[in-house]
Short mmCIF file of C-alpha atoms in Angstrom, two decimals:
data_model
loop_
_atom_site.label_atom_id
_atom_site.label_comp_id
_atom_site.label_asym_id
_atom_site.label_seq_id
_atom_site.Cartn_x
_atom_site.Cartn_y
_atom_site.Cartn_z
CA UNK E 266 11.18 7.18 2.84
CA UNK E 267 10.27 6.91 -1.19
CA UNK E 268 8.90 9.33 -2.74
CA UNK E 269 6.77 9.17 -5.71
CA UNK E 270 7.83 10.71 -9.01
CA UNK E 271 5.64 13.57 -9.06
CA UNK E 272 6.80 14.45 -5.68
CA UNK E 273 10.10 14.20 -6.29
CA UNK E 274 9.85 16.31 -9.13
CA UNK E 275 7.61 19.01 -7.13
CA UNK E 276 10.60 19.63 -4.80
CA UNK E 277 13.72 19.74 -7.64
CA UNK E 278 11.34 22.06 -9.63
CA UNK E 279 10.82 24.31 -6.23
CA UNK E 280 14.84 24.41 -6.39
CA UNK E 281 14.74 25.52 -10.19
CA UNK E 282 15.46 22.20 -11.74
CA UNK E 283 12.98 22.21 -15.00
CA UNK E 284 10.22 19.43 -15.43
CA UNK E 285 7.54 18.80 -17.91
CA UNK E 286 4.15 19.54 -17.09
CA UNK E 287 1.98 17.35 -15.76
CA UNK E 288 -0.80 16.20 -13.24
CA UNK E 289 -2.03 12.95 -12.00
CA UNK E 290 -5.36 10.85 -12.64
CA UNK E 291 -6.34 7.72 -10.02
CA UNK E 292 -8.93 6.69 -13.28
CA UNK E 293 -8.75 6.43 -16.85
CA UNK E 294 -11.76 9.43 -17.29
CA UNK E 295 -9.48 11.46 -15.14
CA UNK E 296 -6.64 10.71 -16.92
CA UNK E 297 -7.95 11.52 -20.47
CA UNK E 298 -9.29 15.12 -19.20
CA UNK E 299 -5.99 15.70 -18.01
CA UNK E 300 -4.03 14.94 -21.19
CA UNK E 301 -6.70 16.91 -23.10
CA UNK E 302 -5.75 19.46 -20.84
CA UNK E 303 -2.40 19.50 -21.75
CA UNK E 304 -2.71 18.99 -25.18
CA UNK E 305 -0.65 17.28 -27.67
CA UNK E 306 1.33 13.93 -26.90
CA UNK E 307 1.28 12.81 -23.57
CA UNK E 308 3.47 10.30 -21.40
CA UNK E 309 1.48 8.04 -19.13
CA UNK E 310 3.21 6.77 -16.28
CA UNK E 311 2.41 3.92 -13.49
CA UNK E 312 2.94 5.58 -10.09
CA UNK E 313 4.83 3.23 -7.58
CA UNK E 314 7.52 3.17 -5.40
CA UNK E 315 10.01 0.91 -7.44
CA UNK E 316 12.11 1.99 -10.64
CA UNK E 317 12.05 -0.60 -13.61
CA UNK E 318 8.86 0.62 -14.98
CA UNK E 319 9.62 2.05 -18.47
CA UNK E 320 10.70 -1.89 -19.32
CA UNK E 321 7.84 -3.45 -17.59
CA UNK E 322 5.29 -1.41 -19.77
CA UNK E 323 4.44 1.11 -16.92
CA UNK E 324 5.58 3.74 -19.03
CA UNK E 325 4.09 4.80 -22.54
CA UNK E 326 3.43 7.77 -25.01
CA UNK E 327 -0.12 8.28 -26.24
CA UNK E 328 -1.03 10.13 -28.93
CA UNK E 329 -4.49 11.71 -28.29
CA UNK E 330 -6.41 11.66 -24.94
CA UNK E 331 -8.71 8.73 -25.40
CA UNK E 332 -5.14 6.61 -25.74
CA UNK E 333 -3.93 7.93 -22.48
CA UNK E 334 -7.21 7.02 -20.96
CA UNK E 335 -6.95 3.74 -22.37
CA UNK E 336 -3.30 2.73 -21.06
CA UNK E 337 -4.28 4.94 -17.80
CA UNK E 338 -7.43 2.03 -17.36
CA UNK E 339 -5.12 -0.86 -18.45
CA UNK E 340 -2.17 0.30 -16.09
CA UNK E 341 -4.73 1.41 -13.16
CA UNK E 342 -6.31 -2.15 -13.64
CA UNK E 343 -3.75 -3.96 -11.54
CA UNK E 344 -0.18 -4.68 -10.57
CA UNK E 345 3.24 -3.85 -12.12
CA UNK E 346 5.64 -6.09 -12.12
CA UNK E 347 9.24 -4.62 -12.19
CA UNK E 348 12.89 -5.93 -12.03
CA UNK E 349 12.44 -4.15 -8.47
CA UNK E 350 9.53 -5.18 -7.09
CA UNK E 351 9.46 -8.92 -7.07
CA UNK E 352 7.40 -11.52 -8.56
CA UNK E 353 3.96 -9.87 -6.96
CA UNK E 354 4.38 -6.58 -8.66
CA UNK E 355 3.19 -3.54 -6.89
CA UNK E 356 -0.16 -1.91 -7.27
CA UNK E 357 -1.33 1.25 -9.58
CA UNK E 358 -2.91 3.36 -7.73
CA UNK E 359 -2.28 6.28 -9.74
CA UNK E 360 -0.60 7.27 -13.06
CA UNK E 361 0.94 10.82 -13.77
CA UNK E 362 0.25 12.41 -17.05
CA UNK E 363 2.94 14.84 -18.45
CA UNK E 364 3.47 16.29 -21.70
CA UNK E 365 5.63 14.81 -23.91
CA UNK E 366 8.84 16.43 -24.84
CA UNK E 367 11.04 15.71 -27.72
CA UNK E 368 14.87 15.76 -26.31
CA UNK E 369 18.32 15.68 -28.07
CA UNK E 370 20.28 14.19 -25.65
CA UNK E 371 19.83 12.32 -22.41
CA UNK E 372 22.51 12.12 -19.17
CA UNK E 373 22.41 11.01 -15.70
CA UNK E 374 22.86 12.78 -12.88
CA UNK E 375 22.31 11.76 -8.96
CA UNK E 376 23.89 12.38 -5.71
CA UNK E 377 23.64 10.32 -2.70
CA UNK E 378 24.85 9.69 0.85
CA UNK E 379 27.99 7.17 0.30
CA UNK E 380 28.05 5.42 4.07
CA UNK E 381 31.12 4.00 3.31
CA UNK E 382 33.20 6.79 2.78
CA UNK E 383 30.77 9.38 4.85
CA UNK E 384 30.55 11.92 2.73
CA UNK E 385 28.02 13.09 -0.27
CA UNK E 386 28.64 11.97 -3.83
CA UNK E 387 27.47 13.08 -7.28
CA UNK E 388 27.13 10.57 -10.08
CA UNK E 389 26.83 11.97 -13.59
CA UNK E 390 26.90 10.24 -16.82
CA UNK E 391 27.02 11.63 -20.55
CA UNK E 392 24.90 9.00 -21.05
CA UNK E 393 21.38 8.55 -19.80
CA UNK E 394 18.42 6.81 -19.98
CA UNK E 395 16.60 2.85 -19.41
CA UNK E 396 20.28 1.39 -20.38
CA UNK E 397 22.54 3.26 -17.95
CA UNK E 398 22.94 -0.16 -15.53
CA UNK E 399 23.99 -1.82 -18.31
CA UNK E 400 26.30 0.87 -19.48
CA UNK E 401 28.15 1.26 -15.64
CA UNK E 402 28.43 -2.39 -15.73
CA UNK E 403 30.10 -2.57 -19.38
CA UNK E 404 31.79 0.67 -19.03
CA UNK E 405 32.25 1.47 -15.33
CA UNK E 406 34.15 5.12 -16.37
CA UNK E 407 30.78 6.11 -17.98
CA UNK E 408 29.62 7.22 -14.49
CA UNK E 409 31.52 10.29 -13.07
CA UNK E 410 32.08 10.29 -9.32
CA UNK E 411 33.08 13.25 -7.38
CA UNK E 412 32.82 13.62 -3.45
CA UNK E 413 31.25 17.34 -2.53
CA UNK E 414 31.98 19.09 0.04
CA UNK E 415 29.48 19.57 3.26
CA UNK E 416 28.25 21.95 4.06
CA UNK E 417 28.61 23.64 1.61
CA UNK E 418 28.27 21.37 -1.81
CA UNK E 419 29.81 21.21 -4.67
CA UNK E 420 31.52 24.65 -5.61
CA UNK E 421 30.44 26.00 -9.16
CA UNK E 422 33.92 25.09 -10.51
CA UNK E 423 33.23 21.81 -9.44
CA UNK E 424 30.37 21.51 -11.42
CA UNK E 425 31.54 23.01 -14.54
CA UNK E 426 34.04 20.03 -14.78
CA UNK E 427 31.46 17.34 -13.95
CA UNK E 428 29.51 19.41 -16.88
CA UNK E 429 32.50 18.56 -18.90
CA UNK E 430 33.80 15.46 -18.04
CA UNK E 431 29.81 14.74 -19.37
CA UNK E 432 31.20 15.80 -22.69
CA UNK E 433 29.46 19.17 -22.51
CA UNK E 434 29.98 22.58 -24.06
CA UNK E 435 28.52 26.17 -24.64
CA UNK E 436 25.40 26.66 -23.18
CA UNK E 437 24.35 22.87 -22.27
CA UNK E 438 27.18 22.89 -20.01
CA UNK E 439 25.95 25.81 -18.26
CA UNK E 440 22.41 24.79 -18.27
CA UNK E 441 23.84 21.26 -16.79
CA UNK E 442 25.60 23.17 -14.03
CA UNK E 443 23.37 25.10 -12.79
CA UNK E 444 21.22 22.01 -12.39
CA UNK E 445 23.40 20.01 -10.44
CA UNK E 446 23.83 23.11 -8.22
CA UNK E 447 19.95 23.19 -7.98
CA UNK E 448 20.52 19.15 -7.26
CA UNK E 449 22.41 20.03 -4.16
CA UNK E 450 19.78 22.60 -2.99
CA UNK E 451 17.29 19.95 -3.27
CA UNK E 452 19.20 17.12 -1.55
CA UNK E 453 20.43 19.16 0.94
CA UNK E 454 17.22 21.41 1.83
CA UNK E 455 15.24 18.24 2.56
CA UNK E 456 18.23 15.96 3.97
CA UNK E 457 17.42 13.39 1.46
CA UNK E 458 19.58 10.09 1.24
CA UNK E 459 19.31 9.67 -3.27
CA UNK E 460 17.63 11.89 -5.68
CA UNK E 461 18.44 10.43 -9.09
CA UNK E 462 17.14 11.72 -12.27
CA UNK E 463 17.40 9.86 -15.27
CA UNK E 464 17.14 10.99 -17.93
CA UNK E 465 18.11 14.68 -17.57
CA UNK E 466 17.22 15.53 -20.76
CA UNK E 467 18.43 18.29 -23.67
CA UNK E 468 15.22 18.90 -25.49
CA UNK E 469 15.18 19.77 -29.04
CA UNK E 470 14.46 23.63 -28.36
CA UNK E 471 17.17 23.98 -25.72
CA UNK E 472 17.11 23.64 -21.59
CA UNK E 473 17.26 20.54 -19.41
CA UNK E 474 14.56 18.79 -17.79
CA UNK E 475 14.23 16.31 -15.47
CA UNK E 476 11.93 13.19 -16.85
CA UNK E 477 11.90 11.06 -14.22
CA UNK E 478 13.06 11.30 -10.56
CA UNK E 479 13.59 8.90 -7.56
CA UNK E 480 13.89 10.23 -4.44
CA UNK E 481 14.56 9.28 -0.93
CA UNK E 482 14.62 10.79 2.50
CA UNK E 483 16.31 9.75 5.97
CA UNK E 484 13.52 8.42 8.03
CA UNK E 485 15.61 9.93 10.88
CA UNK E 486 15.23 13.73 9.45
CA UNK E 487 11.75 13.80 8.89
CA UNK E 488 10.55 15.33 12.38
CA UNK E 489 12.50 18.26 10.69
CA UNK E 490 10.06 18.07 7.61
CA UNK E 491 6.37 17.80 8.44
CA UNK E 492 5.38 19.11 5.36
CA UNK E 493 7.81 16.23 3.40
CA UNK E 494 6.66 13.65 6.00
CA UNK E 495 2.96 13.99 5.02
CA UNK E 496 3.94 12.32 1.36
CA UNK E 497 4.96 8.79 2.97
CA UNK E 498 2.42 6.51 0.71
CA UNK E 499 1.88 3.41 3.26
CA UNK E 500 -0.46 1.45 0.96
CA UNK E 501 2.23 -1.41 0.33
CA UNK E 502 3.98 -1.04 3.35
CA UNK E 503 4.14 -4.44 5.79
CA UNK E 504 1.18 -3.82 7.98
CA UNK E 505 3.31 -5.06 10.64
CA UNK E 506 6.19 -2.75 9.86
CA UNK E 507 3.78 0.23 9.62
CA UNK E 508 2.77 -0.52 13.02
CA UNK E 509 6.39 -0.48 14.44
CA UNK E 510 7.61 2.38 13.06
CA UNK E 511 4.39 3.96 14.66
CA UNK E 512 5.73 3.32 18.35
CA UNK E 513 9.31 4.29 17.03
CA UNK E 514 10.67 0.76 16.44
CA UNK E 515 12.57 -0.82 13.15
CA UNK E 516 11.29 -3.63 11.76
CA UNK E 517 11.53 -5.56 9.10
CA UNK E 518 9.76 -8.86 8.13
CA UNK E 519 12.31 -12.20 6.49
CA UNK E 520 11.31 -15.27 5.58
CA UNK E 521 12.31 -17.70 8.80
CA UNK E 522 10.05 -18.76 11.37
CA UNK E 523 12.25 -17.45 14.75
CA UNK E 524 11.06 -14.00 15.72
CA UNK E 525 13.71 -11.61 17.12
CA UNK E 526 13.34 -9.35 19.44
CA UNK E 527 16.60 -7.19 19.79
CA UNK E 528 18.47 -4.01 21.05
CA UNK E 529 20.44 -2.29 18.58
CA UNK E 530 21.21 -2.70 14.44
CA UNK E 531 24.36 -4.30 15.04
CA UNK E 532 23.53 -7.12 17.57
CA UNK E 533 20.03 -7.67 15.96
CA UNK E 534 22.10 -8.80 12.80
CA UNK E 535 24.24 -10.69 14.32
CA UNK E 536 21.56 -12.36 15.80
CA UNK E 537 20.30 -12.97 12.63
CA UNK E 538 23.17 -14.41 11.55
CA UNK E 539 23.69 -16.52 14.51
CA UNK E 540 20.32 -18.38 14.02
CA UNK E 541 21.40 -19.09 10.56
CA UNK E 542 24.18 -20.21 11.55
CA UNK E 543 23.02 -22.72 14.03
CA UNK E 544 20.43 -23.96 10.96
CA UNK E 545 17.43 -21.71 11.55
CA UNK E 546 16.37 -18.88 9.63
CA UNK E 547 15.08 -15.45 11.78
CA UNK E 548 11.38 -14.18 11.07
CA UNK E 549 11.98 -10.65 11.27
CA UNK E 550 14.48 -7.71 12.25
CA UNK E 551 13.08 -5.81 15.15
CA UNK E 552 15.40 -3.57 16.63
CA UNK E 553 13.92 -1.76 19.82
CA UNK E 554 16.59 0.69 20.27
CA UNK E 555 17.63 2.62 23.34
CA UNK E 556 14.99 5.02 24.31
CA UNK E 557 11.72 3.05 23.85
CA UNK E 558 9.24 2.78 26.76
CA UNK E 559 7.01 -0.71 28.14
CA UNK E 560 4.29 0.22 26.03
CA UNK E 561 6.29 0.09 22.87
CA UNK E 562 7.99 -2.89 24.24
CA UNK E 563 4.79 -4.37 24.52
CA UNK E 564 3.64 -3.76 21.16
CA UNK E 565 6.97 -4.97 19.45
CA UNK E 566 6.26 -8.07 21.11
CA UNK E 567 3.10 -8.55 20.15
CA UNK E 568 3.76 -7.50 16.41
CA UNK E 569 6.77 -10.23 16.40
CA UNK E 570 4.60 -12.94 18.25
CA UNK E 571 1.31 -12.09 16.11
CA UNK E 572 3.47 -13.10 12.81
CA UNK E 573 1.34 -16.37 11.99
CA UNK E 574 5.11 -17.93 10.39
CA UNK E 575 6.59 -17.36 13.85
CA UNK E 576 7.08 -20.58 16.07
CA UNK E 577 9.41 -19.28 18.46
CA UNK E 578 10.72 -16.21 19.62
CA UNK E 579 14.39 -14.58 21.08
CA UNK E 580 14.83 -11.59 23.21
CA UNK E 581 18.38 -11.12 22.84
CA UNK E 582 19.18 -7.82 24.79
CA UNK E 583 22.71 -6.38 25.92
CA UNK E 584 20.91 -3.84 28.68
CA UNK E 585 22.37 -0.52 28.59
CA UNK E 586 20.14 2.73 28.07
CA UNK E 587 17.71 0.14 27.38
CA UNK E 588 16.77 -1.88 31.10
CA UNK E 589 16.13 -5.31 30.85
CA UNK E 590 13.84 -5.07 33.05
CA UNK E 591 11.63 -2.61 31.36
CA UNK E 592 11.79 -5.19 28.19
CA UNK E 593 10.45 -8.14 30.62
CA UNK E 594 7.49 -5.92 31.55
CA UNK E 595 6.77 -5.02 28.03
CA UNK E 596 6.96 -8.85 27.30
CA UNK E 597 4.60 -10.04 30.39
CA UNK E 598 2.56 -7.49 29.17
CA UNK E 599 1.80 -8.07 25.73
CA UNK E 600 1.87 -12.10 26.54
CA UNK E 601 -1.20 -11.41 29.29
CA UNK E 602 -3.01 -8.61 26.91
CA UNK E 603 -3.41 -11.23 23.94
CA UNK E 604 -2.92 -14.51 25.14
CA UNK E 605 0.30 -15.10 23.32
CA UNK E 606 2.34 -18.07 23.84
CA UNK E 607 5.09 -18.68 21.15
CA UNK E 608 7.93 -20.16 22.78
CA UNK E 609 10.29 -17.77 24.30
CA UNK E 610 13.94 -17.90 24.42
CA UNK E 611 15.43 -14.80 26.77
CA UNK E 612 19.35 -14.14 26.81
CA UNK E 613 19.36 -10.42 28.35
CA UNK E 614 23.00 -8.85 30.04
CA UNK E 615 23.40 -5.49 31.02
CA UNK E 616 21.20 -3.19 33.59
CA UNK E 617 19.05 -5.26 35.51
CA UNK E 618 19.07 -8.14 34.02
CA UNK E 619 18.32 -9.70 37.04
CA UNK E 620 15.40 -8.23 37.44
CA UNK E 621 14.22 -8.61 33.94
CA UNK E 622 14.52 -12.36 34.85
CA UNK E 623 13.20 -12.57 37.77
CA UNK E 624 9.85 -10.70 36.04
CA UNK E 625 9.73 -12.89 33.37
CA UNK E 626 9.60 -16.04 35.95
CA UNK E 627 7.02 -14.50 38.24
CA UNK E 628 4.87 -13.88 35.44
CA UNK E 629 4.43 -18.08 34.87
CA UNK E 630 5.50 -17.49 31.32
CA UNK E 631 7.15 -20.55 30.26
CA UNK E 632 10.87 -19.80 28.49
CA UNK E 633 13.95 -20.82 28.25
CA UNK E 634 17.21 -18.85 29.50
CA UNK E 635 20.59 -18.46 27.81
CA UNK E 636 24.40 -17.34 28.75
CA UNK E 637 25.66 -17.30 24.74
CA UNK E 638 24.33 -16.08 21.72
CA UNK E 639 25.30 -19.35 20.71
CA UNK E 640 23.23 -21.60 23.19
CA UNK E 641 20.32 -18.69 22.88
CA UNK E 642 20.30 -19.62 18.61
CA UNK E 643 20.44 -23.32 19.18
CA UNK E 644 17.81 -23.03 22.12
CA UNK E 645 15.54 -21.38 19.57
CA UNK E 646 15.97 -23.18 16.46
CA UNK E 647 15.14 -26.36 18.53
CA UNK E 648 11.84 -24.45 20.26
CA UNK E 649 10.65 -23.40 16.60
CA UNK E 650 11.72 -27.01 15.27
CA UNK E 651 9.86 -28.26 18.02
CA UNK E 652 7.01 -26.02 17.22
CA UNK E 653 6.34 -27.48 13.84
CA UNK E 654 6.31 -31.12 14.83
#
C-alpha cells in the first residue's frame, strides 16, 4: 500500500526524522489560509500516489499566499501527468503546503526489502535530488548499498560509514546517522516494503530534513496496523481490484480479453504466459489463493466475468488446500446469481477434482474441459476468438 507524502512524512517525523512544516488544502481558499499561516515562501505540492511530480509541474514555490492559492486551484483543477502514471495522469485531490526551506546540500537515502537476496537494504547517495535516476544510471557507484542486519538494523558503526562513504564529516555526518537509524525505526516499526526520501536535505542553518517521502507498506502486515491501514487512499484504485482485495483475493486487471481465474502467484503467471504463448493475451491476474471460501469464489468470478473486455474465461486450478470442488460451487454460483455466460474453459487437478467437474456439468453450464495447460490456453484463445466473431 502507497502512502501519500504527508503520511509518510507523519510517521519518519514520529521516529525523529525532521520535516518542514506543513498542512494540506483540498481547495485553492484553503490552501492560501494555510500558507498565510505559515508565513513566508511556501512549496505547493500535487498529492498522488506516483513520484515524477516535481518535473511534471506538480511541484512549485510560491512566494506570497495568493500564489499558492493560485497554483493550489490550477493543480487541484485536474490530472497530473507523470513519467509514472501513464498517459491519463492521476487526479489532484489534494495539495500539501509546507514551508519552504533553503538547503545546502541534498542526498538520498532509502531502504527497502531486496526479494532477491531476502534481506533489507539501505541505498544512500551523496547526491540527491530530481536527477538521482539519471545519476545511478551514469554513475552506478553514486548509490551506496549495504545489506542490514534483521532484526536488529543497521548497527551505529554501520551507519557512520554509509554517513561517510556519502562524503560526510563533523556534525552532518552525525546528523545523517542518526537519521538513517531513525529510517530503520520507521521501516521496521510499520513493516514497510520502501521508504525513500529524496532529497534529505542540509539546510542552510544546519540539520537534515526530509523534503519529500515515498512510502510503502506490505499489504500482508497491515492487520498488524489498523491505525496505518486506515490511510489506504482507494480513489484511483481499479474498482474491480478494490472489490477483490475486499473478499481477500489478488487481482490485477491487463489488457487481453481471456479472464483467469487461478490458484496461486506462480501458476496464475504461468498461465498468463501460456495464453500468450498460444497467441492470446490474459484479461486479468486473479489469484484466489488457498484459504478462500464459495462466497469469495463466487465473487472473483463474477468480478473476472463482469470485465466488459472479457470474452472467455479459464479456471486453471491445481486443488490442494484449495478444493476444486468448492471453486465449481463458487462458479455455478455466481453464473446463476447474475446471469453470466462468458465462455468457460475449466482445467482443475488436485482434491476433488472430480467433483468440481461433475458440479460444473450438473449445473447445465456450458464449458469446455482440459488435461494440459497447453490444450486449456489454446481451448481459450479459440473460445475468446470465437467470441469476437
Amino acid at each position: 500500500m502507497r502512502l501519500h507524502e504527508d503520511q509518510a512524512k507523519s510517521i519518519l517525523s514520529a521516529r525523529g526524522i525532521a520535516v518542514p512544516r506543513g498542512f494540506t488544502a483540498s481547495s485553492a481558499e484553503e490552501a492560501a489560509s494555510v500558507a498565510a499561516q505559515i508565513g513566508g515562501p511556501v512549496v505547493v505540492k500535487a498529492l498522488i500516489l506516483s513520484g515524477g511530480r516535481g518535473k511534471a509541474g506538480g511541484v512549485r514555490t510560491a512566494q506570497t499566499p495568493d500564489e499558492a492559492g493560485r497554483i493550489a486551484a490550477g493543480l487541484l483543477s485536474g490530472r497530473l501527468v507523470t513519467s509514472q502514471t501513464g498517459p491519463s495522469g492521476a487526479v489532484v485531490r489534494r495539495v500539501l503546503i509546507e514551508e519552504s526551506i533553503p538547503v545546502v546540500r541534498e542526498t538520498y537515502l532509502a531502504m527497502a526489502v531486496d526479494r532477491g537476496l531476502g534481506r533489507v537494504v539501505v541505498l544512500a547517495s551523496g547526491q540527491g535530488g530530481m536527477e538521482l535516476e539519471a545519476l545511478a544510471a551514469a554513475s552506478p557507484q553514486a548509490v551506496i548499498r549495504e545489506t542490514v542486519p534483521i532484526p536488529t538494523g543497521p548497527s551505529s558503526v554501520q551507519a557512520e560509514a554509509i554517513a561517510a562513504a556519502c562524503g560526510l564529516a563533523g556534525p552532518d555526518a552525525e546528523g545523517f546517522t542518526r537519521a538513517l537509524l531513525a529510517l530503520w525505526r520507521a521501516f521496521r516499526d510499520s513493516d514497510a516494503g520502501l521508504i525513500e526520501i529524496n532529497p534529505l536535505g542540509l539546510a542552510l542553518g544546519g540539520g537534515w530534513l526530509a523534503l519529500d517521502a515515498k512510502m510503502i507498506l506490505d499489504d500482508s502486515a497491515l492487520s498488524r496496523h489498523p491505525e496505518l491501514a486506515r490511510l489506504r487512499d482507494s480513489a484511483d484504485d481499479d474498482p474491480r481490484e478494490a472489490e477483490a482485495a475486499a473478499v481477500g483475493l489478488s487481482y490485477v486487471r491487463l489488457d487481453g480479453d481471456i479472464g483467469c481465474l487461478v490458484n496461486g502467484a506462480g501458476l496464475a503467471m504461468a498461465t498468463a504466459d501460456i495464453i500468450e504463448m498460444a497467441g492470446g493475451h490474459p484479461a486479468d491476474f486473479l489469484d484466489i489463493g488457498g484459504g478462500v471460501g464459495e462466497d469469495a469464489l463466487r465473487e472473483g468470478y463474477r468480478i473476472v466475468a463482469s470485465d466488459p473486455a472479457v470474452r472467455a474465461i479459464l479456471i486453471n486450478v491445481f486443488g490442494g488446500i484449495v478444493r476444486c470442488d468448492l471453486v465449481a460451487s463458487g462458479v455455478v454460483r455466481a453464473c446463476r446469481d447474475f446471469s453470466l455466460d462468458a465462455p468457460l474453459v475449466v482445467r482443475m487437478l488436485g482434491t476433488n477434482d472430480e467433483d468440481g467437474r461433475r458440479i460444473l456439468a450438473e449445473s447445465g453450464l456450458a464449458f469446455q474441459t482440459a488435461e494440459t495447460m497447453d490444450e486449456a490456453a489454446a481451448k481459450s484463445v479459440a473460445a475468446a476468438a470465437g467470441a469476437r466473431s
